[in-house]
Amino acid sequence: MVGIEGGQISVGCQGEVVCCESGEVLEQLPREAVDAPSIPGGVRGQVGWVPGQPGLWACVLSSGSCEGNSVERKIYIPLNKTAPCVRLLNATHQIGCQSSISGDTGVIHVVEKEEDLNWVLADGPHPPYMILLDGNLFNRKVMQQLKGTSRVSGLAVSIAKPNPPQGFSPGLKCPNDGFGVYSKDYGPQYAHCNRTVWNPVGSGLSYEDFDFPIFLLEDANETQVIKQCYQDHNVPTDGSGPEYPLCAMQLFSHMHAVTSTVTCMRRNSIQNTFSINPETVCDPLLDYNVWSTLHPINSSEKVDPKKEFIMVATRIDSHSFFWNIAPGAESAVSSFVTHLAAAEALHKASDVHLLQRNIMFTFFQGETFDYIGSSRMVYDMEKDKFPLRLENIHSFVELNQVALRNGSILWMHTDPVSRLNATVEPQIKNLLDILSNSSVGANVTLQEVGFSQSLPPSSFQRFLRARHIPGVVLTDHQASFQNRYYQSMYDTPENIRMQYPEGLSPEETLEYVTDTAKSLAEVATVVARALYRLAGGANDTSAIQADPKTITQMLYGFLIKMNNSWFQSIIKPDLKGILGDDVPQHYVAVSSPVNTTYLVQYVLANLTGTVVNLTKEECLNPEKTPNAEKEMYDYAWVQGSLDPNSTSRVPYCVRSTVRLSKALSPAFELREWGSTEYSTWTESRWKEIRARIFLVASKELEIITLVVGIAILVFSLVATHFINAKADVLFSIPRDPGAVAY
């Protein structure tokens, strides 16, 4: 029970209002009132009868089963909308952030301009400090100053609005350096981005190691609460320190893994070998690639070596400094949405079944972390663990960042080293000619990049490491990225110029065709027509047209709100839980498949598959259904749209060629945790991630409180000992005066 009005009455856990002195139940509150958070002092706990004490109720507080205004809630204000920086590891390093095992605490100081750092780094009398940093100051220069001092215990970063005009990318200037095709043995003049720095605004912050916690504040209201607490208690007056109590913050983000992937995976192995209850300290980054083919193939057998495939590829993951904050609007979503739209347009072609070559649509996961998905597919093809072999790939077309075109130009990048091969060069030239010709009459102009420039960071590079394959990478940049927010929290819909009129409902926003959708539809149309030609199509391609409405729905679903009516209608009923209300993120993570993978899978099935007349039982068990060809097709029983005349849905069965394949680095398959050939990224485990603010007293008051507490304890012990020693005198039973002896 918790007292109200000076402790005179208490509200029990089942709604009874109890007098604290007599124990009398004064009134029984309705259940709704007890659950309501507006009841002052209300506690939801466990109530029990105390035997031998009639009229007295005892309430045993239990935070596990009853939540209310406990003492902790009166002291702390939790910050619920935060994203931590966590620890990642590879073969040689650890990067990211962590707190001490019990969390790190510091007095809050708001830093909105660089001059405010002086108080934290030198002048402030109450270190260590927990900094509330303006998003515009979250850069390498400031972070290096904070990294080198013991006066900082942690960092809370507010989101800059509008986005930093100078750009912000915590990624590397040369993404995935060392894991692409260029090395001392292959095009050494292009290795390590010697000719072209692809991400010039990259600060590399995401690849630094910080020994204090750093959190992102996602909610502007919580940021304002912290600032108000700072204004009320911590603002320096006339250059002197503020008086106690002070507003403080505590961040918890202790990581279990240390040093490198080699170390943490070895510890995992030892734990699994010798411990009854092994405790894993890190997990490999993994997920699934999504792929499908234009013509169905037997997924359980090897494809005939004579059959040729055009491989179309893109990545579906992104990253930023903070865990699971990866909007990836330009770096990932723009390309895979365009890819999906091109696949739909091609499937609608009337003579697609007559094409001589097959087309494989591939969506790679984990590419941000040294090409996890593409390196695994190449490995599986080489080891005959995939239906296709590398020899089946006729040519390769990759969609990279495509949403920020200058005018109408889309750039075609090729590998200058493989073009020196007399056999490969004519094939590449033919590929470029077909792409260029496919853009005639469209609002997209394809231009070839200079012969002396290397490929940008791309999945295609992993295939080139294994075999000389004619290929092209399509981008909106000729040299350095147009994207000034690559791998950052600011790579949002605004970055690719998505704009909606004010006042639209969610459903109207889903259907509203933006200029961005129209622009990407033009790119998808050109790609689809080029693929048709590459596959041997000879008819007029003017009918092959990507649908801007489909693209606008995908952009809305993958960038703004996954939980929309279209996505709800195309997924399985048991997967509806993946459609949360949070802003979609596209981090590869360690639990798989992630939401993005599932949704790309079902969107692709919806756009390229066929609705078949099967019952639910037949759809879920196609091996028991005659002529289902389980090895050739995948079957999915999806929710369907809402019936216009009721609240129920109309489910149906979709047959498609969409499949998943593992996107786990071969380094973990081979147990080569120190590999320089394959990605070795792992993510540390942790027990809790949380943040809270509270008022902290001065050290003197804390010491006085401790001393007084000890004194009361000693006095209590002495008094108890004295009372116990004199118990026979103090508690003796007086003799009955009526008992007289004669």
XYZ file of C-alpha atoms in Angstrom, residues 341-725:
385
model
C 8.883 -2.292 -59.257
C 11.047 -3.427 -62.177
C 10.340 -7.071 -61.290
C 6.589 -6.371 -61.304
C 6.737 -4.552 -64.650
C 8.690 -7.383 -66.256
C 6.342 -10.092 -64.987
C 3.422 -8.265 -66.601
C 4.992 -8.448 -70.077
C 2.803 -10.612 -72.307
C 5.621 -12.658 -73.886
C 7.823 -12.992 -70.811
C 7.490 -16.781 -70.909
C 9.216 -16.814 -74.316
C 12.452 -15.170 -73.162
C 15.565 -17.236 -73.874
C 17.364 -16.315 -70.658
C 15.991 -16.441 -67.149
C 16.248 -13.479 -64.786
C 17.078 -13.744 -61.097
C 15.938 -10.950 -58.777
C 18.184 -10.858 -55.709
C 17.969 -8.793 -52.524
C 21.056 -9.043 -50.317
C 21.073 -8.634 -46.528
C 24.042 -7.494 -44.435
C 25.860 -5.719 -47.260
C 26.656 -2.759 -45.010
C 28.896 -5.033 -42.958
C 31.469 -6.164 -45.532
C 29.031 -7.798 -47.967
C 27.598 -10.541 -45.736
C 24.735 -11.553 -48.052
C 26.515 -11.453 -51.408
C 29.657 -13.168 -50.123
C 27.497 -15.975 -48.737
C 25.635 -16.458 -52.017
C 28.920 -16.586 -53.960
C 30.263 -19.098 -51.420
C 27.149 -21.271 -51.753
C 27.345 -21.155 -55.559
C 31.002 -22.210 -55.474
C 30.258 -25.060 -53.032
C 27.188 -26.288 -54.961
C 24.880 -25.337 -52.105
C 22.709 -23.115 -54.317
C 20.615 -24.027 -57.385
C 22.718 -21.733 -59.603
C 26.438 -21.796 -60.211
C 28.557 -18.792 -61.059
C 28.843 -20.191 -64.590
C 25.083 -19.718 -65.052
C 25.342 -15.926 -64.647
C 25.330 -14.318 -68.072
C 25.465 -10.732 -66.822
C 24.932 -8.727 -63.658
C 22.883 -5.536 -63.133
C 22.946 -3.863 -59.726
C 20.806 -1.004 -58.496
C 22.650 1.127 -55.974
C 21.631 4.602 -54.719
C 19.255 5.969 -57.372
C 16.922 8.546 -55.788
C 19.067 11.700 -55.900
C 19.685 12.134 -59.611
C 21.014 15.388 -61.001
C 18.418 16.135 -63.618
C 17.664 12.978 -65.573
C 21.096 11.347 -65.498
C 21.678 7.846 -64.150
C 25.294 6.664 -64.186
C 26.543 3.259 -65.364
C 29.639 2.017 -63.505
C 31.735 -0.897 -64.775
C 34.937 -2.582 -63.652
C 37.931 -1.192 -65.585
C 40.085 -4.230 -64.794
C 37.770 -6.908 -66.208
C 37.193 -4.734 -69.293
C 40.826 -5.332 -70.218
C 39.805 -8.931 -70.854
C 39.164 -9.328 -74.593
C 36.310 -11.757 -73.968
C 34.517 -9.734 -71.317
C 34.806 -6.256 -72.905
C 32.397 -6.909 -75.853
C 29.822 -8.341 -73.432
C 30.059 -5.284 -71.186
C 29.769 -3.004 -74.212
C 26.642 -4.841 -75.329
C 25.197 -4.540 -71.813
C 25.825 -0.783 -71.767
C 24.327 -0.332 -75.231
C 21.135 -2.168 -74.263
C 20.759 -0.069 -71.116
C 21.351 3.166 -72.994
C 18.905 2.260 -75.757
C 16.264 1.315 -73.177
C 16.270 4.853 -71.852
C 15.418 6.403 -75.231
C 12.134 8.270 -74.930
C 12.184 8.060 -71.122
C 12.883 10.830 -68.639
C 16.047 9.006 -67.598
C 19.341 9.360 -69.411
C 21.942 6.652 -68.826
C 25.558 7.733 -69.134
C 28.723 5.702 -68.812
C 31.292 6.701 -66.204
C 34.861 7.209 -67.351
C 36.854 4.077 -68.124
C 39.486 4.898 -65.487
C 37.119 4.855 -62.494
C 36.560 1.830 -60.283
C 33.254 0.331 -59.213
C 31.545 1.989 -56.245
C 30.955 -0.154 -53.122
C 28.580 -2.808 -54.438
C 27.568 -6.457 -54.133
C 28.799 -7.004 -57.683
C 32.365 -6.719 -56.407
C 31.985 -9.975 -54.442
C 30.973 -11.818 -57.628
C 33.904 -10.317 -59.522
C 36.260 -11.690 -56.878
C 35.169 -15.165 -57.920
C 34.679 -14.808 -61.684
C 34.904 -12.269 -64.526
C 31.213 -11.525 -65.046
C 29.980 -8.744 -67.347
C 28.160 -6.325 -65.110
C 27.082 -2.779 -64.418
C 26.169 -0.827 -61.283
C 23.549 1.907 -61.696
C 23.772 4.947 -59.404
C 22.726 8.573 -59.138
C 26.349 9.660 -58.586
C 29.155 9.849 -61.117
C 31.913 9.846 -58.509
C 31.361 10.608 -54.791
C 27.955 9.846 -53.285
C 25.185 12.382 -53.739
C 23.897 11.128 -50.396
C 25.254 13.410 -47.644
C 23.629 11.272 -44.927
C 24.982 7.853 -45.899
C 24.590 5.315 -43.065
C 23.089 7.847 -40.688
C 19.878 8.536 -38.816
C 19.194 11.417 -41.209
C 18.856 9.204 -44.314
C 15.102 9.634 -44.031
C 12.213 10.256 -46.469
C 13.079 13.961 -46.403
C 16.521 13.110 -47.755
C 15.004 11.693 -50.955
C 12.547 14.601 -51.181
C 9.385 12.712 -50.261
C 6.694 15.287 -49.568
C 2.992 14.967 -48.828
C 0.241 17.603 -48.668
C -0.919 18.469 -45.169
C -4.108 17.014 -43.772
C -3.992 13.608 -45.479
C -5.218 10.573 -43.572
C -2.857 7.550 -43.317
C -4.783 5.796 -46.073
C -4.654 8.855 -48.321
C -0.931 9.230 -47.662
C -0.401 5.585 -48.623
C -2.083 6.200 -51.973
C -0.652 9.660 -52.727
C 1.846 9.437 -55.602
C 4.852 11.589 -54.736
C 7.347 13.068 -57.173
C 9.938 10.692 -55.729
C 7.744 7.720 -56.638
C 7.315 9.038 -60.180
C 11.079 9.509 -60.515
C 11.879 5.993 -59.276
C 9.166 4.558 -61.547
C 11.037 6.018 -64.520
C 14.228 4.273 -63.392
C 12.368 0.997 -62.823
C 10.818 1.213 -66.289
C 14.210 1.635 -67.977
C 15.684 -1.252 -65.957
C 12.757 -3.558 -66.758
C 12.976 -2.814 -70.482
C 16.735 -3.376 -70.475
C 16.319 -6.707 -68.669
C 13.750 -7.756 -71.250
C 16.267 -7.067 -74.042
C 19.122 -8.760 -72.183
C 16.987 -11.862 -71.707
C 16.423 -12.074 -75.463
C 13.163 -10.198 -75.866
C 12.661 -8.783 -79.370
C 9.215 -7.158 -79.242
C 8.377 -3.538 -78.570
C 9.013 -2.587 -74.930
C 6.748 0.445 -74.682
C 4.152 -1.621 -72.808
C 6.660 -2.464 -70.071
C 5.966 0.240 -67.552
C 6.595 0.440 -63.785
C 3.634 1.577 -61.695
C 4.235 4.794 -59.667
C 1.333 3.887 -57.371
C 3.010 0.631 -56.372
C 6.254 2.481 -55.703
C 4.571 5.160 -53.589
C 2.931 2.447 -51.484
C 6.278 0.724 -50.992
C 8.044 3.960 -50.066
C 5.350 4.725 -47.513
C 5.513 1.211 -46.059
C 9.300 0.902 -45.900
C 10.035 4.466 -44.786
C 7.055 5.856 -42.890
C 4.652 3.217 -41.594
C 4.887 -0.534 -42.027
C 1.525 -1.085 -40.357
C -0.604 -0.016 -43.315
C -3.534 -1.613 -45.093
C -1.505 -2.877 -48.070
C 1.226 -4.567 -46.047
C -1.456 -6.028 -43.766
C -3.150 -7.625 -46.746
C -0.085 -9.334 -48.273
C 1.511 -11.073 -45.281
C 0.682 -14.278 -43.469
C -1.689 -13.991 -40.486
C 0.974 -15.248 -38.068
C 3.368 -12.478 -39.173
C 1.076 -9.513 -38.550
C 3.032 -8.797 -35.361
C 6.014 -7.563 -37.395
C 4.000 -4.532 -38.501
C 4.737 -2.277 -35.545
C 3.825 1.382 -35.280
C 7.418 2.556 -35.053
C 9.244 4.140 -37.985
C 10.644 1.299 -40.155
C 14.338 0.464 -39.673
C 16.557 -1.713 -41.843
C 19.377 -2.973 -39.611
C 20.473 -6.553 -40.295
C 20.603 -7.547 -36.566
C 21.251 -11.020 -35.120
C 17.718 -12.445 -34.956
C 16.336 -13.439 -38.295
C 14.498 -12.895 -40.479
C 14.101 -9.233 -39.607
C 10.975 -7.285 -40.544
C 12.526 -5.876 -43.728
C 13.378 -9.349 -45.021
C 9.869 -10.663 -44.412
C 8.257 -7.671 -46.066
C 10.524 -7.700 -49.124
C 9.731 -11.398 -49.460
C 5.966 -10.897 -49.372
C 5.939 -7.715 -51.438
C 7.953 -9.516 -54.122
C 5.567 -12.484 -53.974
C 2.590 -10.145 -54.238
C 4.007 -8.255 -57.225
C 5.314 -11.247 -59.177
C 3.243 -14.189 -57.961
C -0.128 -15.601 -58.919
C -3.272 -16.024 -56.853
C -4.230 -19.709 -57.023
C -7.524 -21.364 -56.166
C -6.420 -23.476 -53.201
C -7.925 -23.931 -49.768
C -5.977 -22.941 -46.684
C -5.019 -26.569 -45.996
C -3.874 -27.115 -49.572
C -1.891 -23.879 -49.592
C -0.133 -24.663 -46.312
C 0.624 -28.240 -47.393
C 1.355 -28.063 -51.131
C 3.267 -31.349 -51.053
C -0.088 -33.058 -50.481
C -1.742 -31.177 -53.345
C -1.662 -32.661 -56.864
C 0.309 -30.676 -59.467
C 1.483 -28.123 -56.882
C 5.144 -28.508 -57.941
C 6.464 -27.705 -54.474
C 10.093 -27.703 -55.690
C 9.281 -25.088 -58.329
C 7.083 -22.713 -56.349
C 6.551 -21.299 -52.889
C 3.014 -21.047 -51.521
C 1.817 -18.491 -48.974
C -1.581 -18.137 -47.330
C -1.913 -14.371 -46.793
C -4.411 -12.277 -44.843
C -5.985 -10.457 -47.761
C -7.832 -7.155 -47.709
C -10.701 -6.272 -45.430
C -14.128 -7.190 -46.736
C -15.896 -3.868 -47.543
C -19.063 -5.080 -45.822
C -17.475 -6.431 -42.625
C -14.425 -6.302 -40.368
C -13.145 -9.699 -41.485
C -10.482 -10.292 -44.125
C -10.643 -12.305 -47.311
C -7.505 -14.505 -47.283
C -6.087 -16.194 -50.361
C -3.172 -18.297 -51.562
C -0.232 -16.812 -53.480
C 2.081 -18.948 -55.611
C 5.460 -17.434 -56.454
C 9.091 -18.274 -57.105
C 10.297 -16.229 -54.102
C 12.818 -17.991 -51.847
C 15.085 -17.198 -48.912
C 18.737 -18.170 -48.634
C 21.002 -17.797 -45.638
C 22.904 -14.525 -45.227
C 25.475 -15.627 -42.672
C 29.123 -14.932 -43.415
C 31.055 -18.038 -44.512
C 33.629 -17.145 -41.840
C 31.263 -18.541 -39.196
C 30.457 -21.602 -41.266
C 34.186 -22.286 -41.567
C 34.888 -21.167 -37.960
C 37.504 -18.794 -39.355
C 36.711 -15.935 -36.964
C 39.855 -14.021 -37.892
C 39.177 -14.174 -41.628
C 40.249 -11.351 -43.920
C 38.381 -12.916 -46.844
C 34.873 -12.821 -45.357
C 32.929 -10.551 -43.027
C 33.434 -11.331 -39.330
C 31.032 -8.846 -37.730
C 29.336 -9.818 -34.479
C 27.122 -7.942 -32.046
C 27.707 -8.038 -28.310
C 24.966 -9.234 -26.001
C 23.705 -7.186 -23.058
C 21.276 -7.574 -20.177
C 19.582 -4.203 -20.049
C 19.404 -0.986 -22.005
C 17.735 1.916 -20.223
C 18.082 5.568 -19.332
C 16.628 7.728 -16.558
C 17.001 11.118 -14.895
C 16.717 12.100 -11.224
C 17.854 14.662 -8.654
C 21.120 13.951 -6.877
C 22.094 15.365 -3.480
C 25.512 16.726 -2.521
C 28.208 14.376 -1.289
C 28.089 16.064 2.110
C 24.360 15.401 2.490
C 24.830 11.813 1.359
C 27.586 11.315 3.962
C 25.487 12.933 6.706
C 22.531 10.710 5.764
C 24.772 7.651 5.866
C 26.261 8.598 9.239
C 22.846 9.326 10.752
C 21.572 6.034 9.395
C 24.504 4.152 10.923
C 23.992 5.965 14.227
C 20.306 5.021 14.296
C 21.257 1.439 13.481
C 23.811 1.292 16.315
C 21.350 2.895 18.732
C 18.693 0.383 17.695
C 21.082 -2.516 18.249
C 22.113 -1.219 21.691
C 18.501 -0.566 22.680
C 17.461 -4.009 21.485
C 20.305 -5.625 23.424
C 19.382 -3.694 26.595
C 15.694 -4.526 26.309
C 16.493 -8.164 25.654
C 18.849 -8.298 28.686
